[in-house]
């Protein structure tokens, strides 16, 4: 009989005698970095491709849309409005392609990348702790802070790579290298701050949902502070309130303009300080606990919450309110700029044709394009809401409910009904907002009802998205979220940019959203009926499969 002894050179890190605690709190850091990258590389690659890929697309479109300096100067005059400043930031250097790129894209990429790192930090931090995996890892020789620090390093690396990729994409399109590098660095700087925000949120709250919610609220407050500062700007400079917002710090680098690098020091200092605070909090709290005390709920649930639909509304009320506010704000923006944008468009450009589609009236075509874009936002909300069917099953919460008197079909149908009804309300309200703001701009109050009806015509398309989500959650549960978001992304690209890419009409005009008759076009009910039938078939098939298959965990 032989016994194999472990070599001293390969032994575990030293452990305090009798304590069971690893002396080095960062032991295993490199291993955890590789582990997190391996688990999240595809998700990070998608974010990288999407965010960096928008840069050349926007530059190409703006180069064709504003081919002359006179056209760019005209756009600069239109862009200098409170609505543009509130949504996309205070315009500067708007007479250059780099300045136009910032107006069109900077806020979108900065906010999207911030959301990306927030979700990544929470997914690999608080969510893993909530599910018990962090405790399992720490049961070995892993240091107390190794997993958290590795999580933040990987998230920061994603922000840096996206920033470099965006800068490289801009340089490849002929934009000045100094402005491109600063633009990419500003994206990274803002995202690094929210890596720190998400790190602290994960220590304060007890659940991944709470961590995401708290960090998202901080991001929303930063955006609103920046918007208020830009609306109240004087002489092309935002007022002092902008320095209370990390988004304002990134924007004040003013890439392609003055190229100020020093505000990025504020971003870096804030990120380091927040991560240091998060480490200090992690050292003092118990594993699995949060610093915020658990709120004591009522002794008994209300009659509404005791129903499947009421519970779903209670769980999703924050998400519904957030999406509603965001969609309505964008709807007012779409309607407010439609008339001004129409006068800027040259009807012979590919961009103008992509906006107006096959409409005989260019202004109606542009309104139809904005209404479709608004419907895509509503569909994104519906997808996220319906995706809780799979998320709750993966987290084990569905098993507790399936073990009670409620059937799987009734349980899933209640989670379908909420986005079904909420999307109808959102389409109606946002349609009224687009029509009302456009009507106010042109002095025609009848536009509100016209756009309202056109917006509601997209409801079957949103229902089809919900049906596909349910079908994927039932048939391919482990890959459901990835597949549904990928399919939705393809639908968005084909619907918004199919004509710009000069794709055949049988592709670009037959997505669930482009098949719906636009504003001002001849109304045809057949596409709407077909889409509604497909939505019902997909939803019915998903429920049927869900009823028969075994439960599948994460």
XYZ file of C-alpha atoms in Angstrom:
554
model
C 0.000 0.000 0.000
C 1.438 3.356 -0.999
C 0.639 6.834 0.239
C 1.100 9.949 -1.904
C 2.178 13.039 -0.022
C 1.750 16.529 -1.418
C 4.974 18.302 -2.229
C 5.733 21.242 0.085
C 6.288 23.429 -2.986
C 2.670 22.874 -4.029
C 1.083 23.101 -0.614
C -1.656 25.580 0.236
C -0.870 29.032 1.614
C -0.026 29.188 5.271
C -2.959 29.062 7.658
C -3.117 30.430 11.160
C -2.966 27.418 13.544
C -6.368 26.475 14.837
C -8.080 29.435 13.230
C -8.915 28.034 9.803
C -8.402 31.493 8.330
C -6.051 32.225 5.469
C -3.475 34.803 6.476
C -3.256 36.348 3.024
C -6.681 37.908 2.237
C -5.798 38.021 -1.471
C -4.654 34.404 -1.861
C -5.912 32.938 -5.133
C -6.471 36.318 -6.829
C -5.011 35.227 -10.165
C -7.009 32.007 -10.183
C -10.230 33.928 -9.515
C -9.493 36.395 -12.323
C -9.155 33.516 -14.771
C -12.279 31.870 -13.360
C -14.416 35.016 -13.759
C -13.117 35.660 -17.275
C -13.896 32.086 -18.263
C -17.458 32.359 -16.945
C -18.169 35.757 -18.503
C -16.051 36.018 -21.657
C -18.983 35.667 -24.051
C -21.083 38.234 -22.214
C -18.183 40.693 -22.187
C -17.427 40.040 -25.860
C -21.018 40.910 -26.783
C -20.812 44.197 -24.884
C -17.492 44.970 -26.582
C -18.782 44.275 -30.098
C -22.031 46.167 -29.615
C -20.593 49.294 -27.997
C -17.461 49.602 -30.115
C -19.347 48.599 -33.252
C -21.670 51.583 -32.929
C -18.791 54.041 -33.391
C -17.991 53.419 -37.096
C -21.685 52.989 -37.837
C -22.525 56.409 -36.404
C -19.511 58.081 -38.027
C -20.387 56.678 -41.455
C -23.995 57.741 -41.133
C -23.130 61.255 -39.982
C -20.522 61.667 -42.711
C -23.180 60.852 -45.287
C -25.906 62.824 -43.548
C -23.758 65.961 -43.108
C -21.285 65.851 -46.020
C -20.460 69.565 -46.009
C -19.343 71.997 -43.357
C -22.479 74.049 -43.960
C -24.644 71.024 -43.129
C -22.645 70.411 -39.944
C -22.966 74.021 -38.877
C -26.713 73.838 -39.452
C -26.882 70.731 -37.274
C -24.823 72.471 -34.572
C -27.430 75.230 -34.422
C -30.270 72.724 -34.042
C -28.362 70.615 -31.488
C -27.946 73.581 -29.167
C -31.359 73.149 -27.531
C -32.393 72.268 -23.962
C -33.897 68.950 -25.108
C -30.634 67.814 -26.729
C -28.605 69.050 -23.757
C -30.791 67.157 -21.279
C -30.716 63.850 -23.160
C -27.307 63.642 -24.800
C -25.273 66.352 -23.116
C -24.229 69.899 -23.760
C -23.094 70.155 -27.402
C -19.606 71.432 -28.135
C -17.514 71.299 -31.292
C -20.845 70.350 -32.910
C -19.639 71.603 -36.282
C -17.117 68.741 -36.515
C -17.613 65.022 -37.077
C -16.048 64.305 -33.690
C -18.408 66.716 -31.958
C -21.408 65.214 -33.756
C -20.207 61.750 -32.724
C -20.195 62.882 -29.099
C -23.702 64.299 -29.398
C -25.038 61.143 -31.024
C -23.142 58.482 -29.102
C -21.207 59.622 -26.043
C -24.055 59.469 -23.541
C -25.348 56.166 -24.926
C -21.993 54.396 -24.644
C -21.086 55.913 -21.272
C -24.407 54.938 -19.664
C -24.566 51.507 -21.361
C -21.012 50.637 -20.312
C -21.806 51.752 -16.758
C -24.812 49.448 -16.703
C -22.644 46.640 -18.120
C -20.088 46.841 -15.299
C -22.818 47.230 -12.655
C -24.500 44.034 -13.807
C -21.179 42.225 -14.142
C -20.021 43.186 -10.644
C -23.352 42.162 -9.107
C -23.545 38.909 -11.064
C -20.098 37.770 -9.962
C -20.305 39.313 -6.508
C -23.508 39.568 -4.555
C -25.389 37.031 -6.729
C -22.691 34.376 -6.168
C -22.719 35.093 -2.453
C -26.516 34.906 -2.425
C -26.439 31.498 -4.136
C -23.831 30.103 -1.736
C -20.996 29.702 -4.264
C -18.752 32.275 -2.603
C -18.984 30.391 0.684
C -17.979 27.197 -1.110
C -14.924 28.896 -2.639
C -13.858 30.449 0.659
C -14.087 27.065 2.371
C -10.719 26.263 0.790
C -7.640 28.424 0.754
C -9.169 31.386 -1.062
C -8.479 34.723 0.594
C -11.318 36.803 1.986
C -10.986 39.578 -0.610
C -9.599 37.599 -3.562
C -12.911 36.883 -5.264
C -14.282 40.427 -4.869
C -11.076 42.066 -6.021
C -10.832 39.736 -9.021
C -14.418 40.635 -9.912
C -13.659 44.353 -9.852
C -10.427 43.925 -11.826
C -12.201 41.984 -14.583
C -15.000 44.578 -14.746
C -12.459 47.406 -14.897
C -10.595 45.568 -17.653
C -13.817 45.327 -19.655
C -14.272 49.087 -19.317
C -10.693 49.708 -20.458
C -10.932 47.367 -23.449
C -14.233 48.901 -24.591
C -12.726 52.381 -24.287
C -9.678 51.396 -26.348
C -11.852 49.664 -28.950
C -14.073 52.737 -29.319
C -10.996 54.933 -29.709
C -9.519 52.580 -32.300
C -12.788 52.504 -34.228
C -12.895 56.307 -34.322
C -9.274 56.566 -35.486
C -9.956 54.007 -38.218
C -12.663 56.332 -39.531
C -10.230 59.228 -39.876
C -11.048 61.165 -36.697
C -8.197 62.877 -34.780
C -6.260 60.434 -32.618
C -6.051 62.687 -29.553
C -9.804 63.247 -29.476
C -10.519 59.557 -30.121
C -8.250 58.409 -27.279
C -9.788 60.904 -24.868
C -13.304 59.875 -25.894
C -12.495 56.218 -25.205
C -10.770 57.120 -21.938
C -13.835 59.090 -20.831
C -16.025 56.020 -21.404
C -13.626 53.977 -19.295
C -13.383 56.615 -16.573
C -17.131 56.863 -16.046
C -17.487 53.066 -16.022
C -14.670 52.698 -13.452
C -16.593 54.910 -11.039
C -19.613 52.639 -11.347
C -17.454 49.578 -10.793
C -16.783 51.145 -7.402
C -20.448 52.058 -6.916
C -21.508 48.471 -7.675
C -18.795 47.137 -5.346
C -20.127 49.209 -2.436
C -23.746 48.373 -3.313
C -22.887 44.683 -3.115
C -21.646 45.163 0.449
C -24.623 47.227 1.583
C -27.480 45.128 0.239
C -28.226 41.463 0.776
C -29.412 40.442 -2.697
C -28.182 40.866 -6.256
C -31.470 42.529 -7.148
C -30.964 45.062 -4.380
C -27.334 45.669 -5.399
C -28.305 46.249 -9.027
C -31.172 48.478 -7.972
C -29.084 50.627 -5.626
C -26.259 51.073 -8.153
C -28.761 51.850 -10.915
C -30.378 54.510 -8.731
C -26.960 56.126 -8.233
C -26.447 56.050 -12.010
C -29.875 57.610 -12.575
C -29.152 60.376 -10.049
C -25.795 61.047 -11.733
C -27.556 61.302 -15.102
C -30.222 63.673 -13.754
C -27.638 65.891 -12.063
C -25.726 66.087 -15.323
C -28.912 66.814 -17.285
C -29.898 69.641 -14.943
C -26.421 71.145 -15.152
C -26.444 71.036 -18.967
C -29.926 72.531 -19.273
C -28.857 75.368 -16.985
C -25.627 76.005 -18.914
C -24.496 79.501 -19.754
C -22.018 80.382 -22.454
C -21.599 76.782 -23.616
C -20.428 75.627 -20.164
C -22.433 73.530 -17.729
C -22.924 75.011 -14.263
C -21.189 73.752 -11.127
C -23.759 70.975 -10.523
C -22.130 68.897 -13.263
C -19.144 68.320 -10.961
C -21.412 66.375 -8.606
C -21.898 63.708 -11.278
C -19.345 61.152 -12.554
C -21.051 61.373 -15.941
C -20.404 65.101 -15.843
C -16.718 64.462 -15.123
C -16.403 62.277 -18.193
C -18.279 64.731 -20.361
C -16.138 67.650 -19.242
C -13.130 66.054 -20.901
C -14.687 67.607 -24.047
C -13.024 65.256 -26.519
C -12.590 66.587 -30.064
C -12.863 70.047 -28.511
C -10.518 71.322 -25.809
C -9.375 67.744 -24.956
C -9.172 68.120 -21.171
C -7.567 65.042 -19.592
C -7.546 66.093 -15.939
C -11.246 65.270 -15.139
C -10.328 61.615 -15.603
C -8.243 61.884 -12.424
C -11.501 62.481 -10.539
C -12.936 59.297 -12.044
C -9.871 57.249 -11.136
C -9.706 58.639 -7.590
C -13.410 57.981 -6.992
C -13.137 54.411 -8.326
C -10.145 53.578 -6.110
C -11.760 55.148 -3.040
C -15.061 53.292 -3.556
C -13.302 49.941 -4.008
C -11.242 50.593 -0.880
C -14.457 51.333 1.039
C -16.003 48.125 -0.327
C -13.008 46.086 0.871
C -13.263 47.662 4.310
C -16.975 46.854 4.492
C -16.385 43.277 3.345
C -13.842 42.836 6.122
C -16.405 43.815 8.759
C -19.599 42.068 7.650
C -20.638 38.438 7.794
C -20.669 36.398 4.602
C -24.133 36.458 3.079
C -25.234 39.468 5.096
C -25.628 43.087 4.065
C -24.998 46.249 6.043
C -28.538 47.507 5.541
C -30.882 45.807 8.007
C -33.636 43.712 6.549
C -36.862 45.665 6.381
C -39.581 44.065 8.459
C -42.535 43.380 6.220
C -46.187 43.235 7.189
C -47.436 40.220 9.093
C -49.692 39.191 6.256
C -49.688 39.813 2.534
C -52.457 41.824 0.963
C -55.120 40.090 -1.070
C -53.471 41.291 -4.294
C -49.977 40.059 -3.403
C -51.389 36.629 -2.550
C -52.315 36.188 -6.205
C -49.708 35.196 -8.851
C -50.259 38.395 -10.842
C -50.147 40.579 -7.733
C -46.865 39.009 -6.608
C -45.385 39.548 -10.073
C -46.429 43.208 -10.038
C -44.957 43.631 -6.548
C -41.616 42.139 -7.623
C -41.417 44.141 -10.852
C -42.891 47.458 -9.810
C -39.514 49.226 -9.652
C -38.534 47.973 -13.082
C -41.895 48.940 -14.572
C -41.723 52.466 -13.152
C -38.126 52.940 -14.331
C -38.854 51.736 -17.859
C -42.006 53.852 -18.026
C -40.184 57.046 -17.079
C -37.329 56.371 -19.502
C -39.571 55.458 -22.443
C -41.821 58.481 -21.985
C -38.818 60.834 -21.757
C -37.450 59.438 -25.019
C -40.924 59.689 -26.575
C -41.100 63.419 -25.797
C -37.623 63.766 -27.278
C -38.585 61.911 -30.476
C -41.625 64.084 -31.023
C -39.838 67.312 -30.114
C -36.972 66.918 -32.598
C -38.870 65.318 -35.501
C -39.755 68.534 -37.318
C -36.317 70.120 -36.852
C -34.576 66.938 -37.975
C -36.787 66.702 -41.053
C -35.592 70.121 -42.230
C -31.966 69.045 -41.782
C -32.239 65.861 -43.833
C -31.246 65.897 -47.449
C -33.800 63.626 -49.166
C -31.235 62.096 -51.520
C -28.974 60.553 -48.838
C -29.090 56.943 -47.749
C -29.570 58.081 -44.159
C -32.686 60.035 -45.047
C -34.066 57.064 -46.970
C -33.331 54.787 -44.020
C -35.244 57.138 -41.731
C -38.216 57.706 -44.001
C -38.399 54.155 -45.372
C -40.772 53.706 -48.271
C -43.131 56.486 -47.197
C -44.164 58.983 -49.865
C -44.028 61.757 -47.254
C -40.599 62.204 -45.659
C -41.905 63.795 -42.458
C -44.424 60.993 -41.923
C -41.650 58.496 -42.615
C -39.460 60.096 -39.960
C -42.304 60.058 -37.432
C -42.901 56.413 -38.313
C -39.214 55.644 -37.735
C -39.313 57.272 -34.297
C -42.544 55.450 -33.422
C -40.942 52.139 -34.383
C -37.843 52.975 -32.309
C -40.124 53.688 -29.366
C -41.852 50.318 -29.883
C -38.452 48.601 -29.791
C -37.785 50.190 -26.393
C -41.122 48.871 -25.131
C -40.230 45.438 -26.519
C -36.928 45.522 -24.591
C -38.886 46.121 -21.389
C -41.260 43.263 -22.233
C -38.328 40.927 -22.890
C -36.704 41.735 -19.558
C -40.004 41.337 -17.710
C -40.935 38.020 -19.337
C -37.413 36.684 -18.829
C -38.146 36.412 -15.091
C -39.823 33.100 -15.954
C -36.420 31.567 -16.545
C -34.590 33.675 -13.937
C -36.850 32.558 -11.087
C -36.542 28.924 -12.129
C -32.746 29.181 -12.279
C -32.595 30.787 -8.822
C -34.820 28.128 -7.278
C -37.717 30.443 -6.376
C -40.013 28.866 -8.953
C -39.640 25.439 -7.310
C -41.158 26.751 -4.084
C -44.175 28.091 -5.951
C -44.568 25.020 -8.169
C -44.682 22.894 -5.024
C -47.858 24.704 -3.941
C -51.333 24.572 -5.468
C -50.471 26.770 -8.445
C -49.736 24.985 -11.714
C -46.693 25.709 -13.844
C -48.865 27.055 -16.658
C -50.767 29.427 -14.397
C -47.521 30.547 -12.753
C -45.859 31.296 -16.113
C -49.033 32.868 -17.557
C -49.088 35.375 -14.680
C -45.543 36.402 -15.551
C -46.560 36.782 -19.170
C -49.652 38.831 -18.400
C -47.764 41.613 -16.632
C -45.554 42.557 -19.627
C -48.522 42.006 -21.960
C -50.656 44.622 -20.180
C -47.776 46.931 -19.229
C -46.485 47.034 -22.820
C -49.936 48.057 -24.080
C -50.033 50.900 -21.560
C -46.471 51.959 -22.419
C -47.185 51.975 -26.143
C -50.264 54.111 -25.605
C -48.636 56.616 -23.259
C -45.458 56.962 -25.328
C -47.484 57.288 -28.542
C -49.407 60.150 -26.970
C -46.102 61.700 -25.850
C -44.584 61.531 -29.351
C -47.730 62.873 -30.998
C -48.319 65.519 -28.354
C -44.791 66.918 -28.433
C -44.689 66.854 -32.231
C -48.131 68.462 -32.403
C -46.995 71.192 -30.013
C -43.981 71.890 -32.234
C -46.088 72.259 -35.415
C -49.261 73.614 -33.811
C -51.489 70.626 -34.631
C -53.180 68.961 -31.663
C -54.633 66.154 -33.811
C -51.195 64.536 -34.117
C -51.466 62.978 -30.636
C -54.331 60.685 -31.623
C -52.713 59.750 -34.937
C -49.394 58.685 -33.406
C -51.226 56.999 -30.514
C -53.005 54.675 -32.957
C -49.801 54.027 -34.915
C -47.955 53.128 -31.706
C -50.616 50.653 -30.579
C -50.244 48.827 -33.916
C -46.899 47.510 -32.632
C -48.500 45.659 -29.714
C -48.650 42.291 -31.564
C -44.922 42.672 -32.337
C -44.206 43.120 -28.623
C -46.415 40.112 -27.868
C -44.329 38.060 -30.305
C -41.199 38.995 -28.342
C -42.879 37.786 -25.140
C -43.961 34.558 -26.841
C -40.434 33.849 -28.081
C -39.047 34.486 -24.578
C -41.456 31.959 -23.071
C -40.745 29.417 -25.812
C -36.974 29.686 -25.325
C -37.293 29.559 -21.516
C -39.223 26.308 -21.863
C -37.356 24.617 -24.732
C -33.738 25.736 -24.174
C -33.707 26.976 -20.555
C -29.960 27.221 -19.991
C -29.332 29.308 -23.117
C -32.691 31.110 -23.096
C -31.496 34.564 -22.005
C -28.567 34.610 -24.436
C -30.665 33.417 -27.373
C -33.591 35.764 -26.785
C -31.436 38.868 -26.354
C -29.382 37.901 -29.412
C -32.525 37.461 -31.516
C -33.851 40.778 -30.262
C -30.546 42.470 -31.093
C -30.719 41.142 -34.648
C -34.307 42.386 -34.941
C -33.242 45.846 -33.752
C -30.366 46.043 -36.245
C -32.507 44.890 -39.162
C -35.418 47.149 -38.220
C -33.403 50.300 -37.514
C -30.552 49.965 -40.016
C -31.665 47.426 -42.623
C -32.165 50.091 -45.295
C -28.901 51.766 -44.326
C -27.061 48.468 -44.882
C -28.850 48.177 -48.246
C -30.248 44.782 -47.358
C -32.899 43.247 -49.632
C -36.442 44.395 -48.896
C -37.559 40.850 -48.140
C -35.211 40.962 -45.152
C -35.365 44.559 -43.944
C -39.106 45.006 -44.483
C -40.270 41.755 -42.911
C -39.085 41.921 -39.340
C -41.819 41.904 -36.650
C -41.461 45.680 -36.444
C -40.869 46.818 -40.027
C -43.787 44.709 -41.286
C -46.198 46.899 -39.301
C -47.554 49.805 -41.426
C -45.842 53.053 -40.488
C -47.349 56.469 -39.869
C -48.787 57.886 -43.075
C -48.557 54.576 -44.976
C -51.545 52.679 -46.310
C -52.909 50.585 -43.469
C -52.890 46.821 -44.007
C -54.174 44.559 -41.263
C -52.680 41.318 -42.636
C -49.131 41.746 -41.207
C -50.524 42.621 -37.776
C -52.822 39.581 -37.802
C -49.980 37.259 -38.858
C -47.673 38.601 -36.142
C -50.433 38.198 -33.528
C -50.992 34.573 -34.589
C -47.256 33.840 -34.380
C -47.182 35.383 -30.900
C -50.044 33.150 -29.719
C -48.437 30.038 -31.226
C -45.070 30.760 -29.613
C -46.634 31.477 -26.216
C -48.874 28.381 -26.328
C -45.968 26.137 -27.375
C -43.772 27.518 -24.598
C -46.403 26.882 -21.936
C -47.017 23.368 -23.254
C -43.319 22.473 -23.142
C -42.892 24.043 -19.694
C -45.729 21.920 -18.319
C -44.083 18.661 -19.438
C -40.347 19.122 -18.924
C -38.298 18.683 -15.764
C -37.210 21.674 -13.770
C -33.801 22.978 -14.830
C -31.610 24.875 -12.379
C -28.946 27.419 -13.302
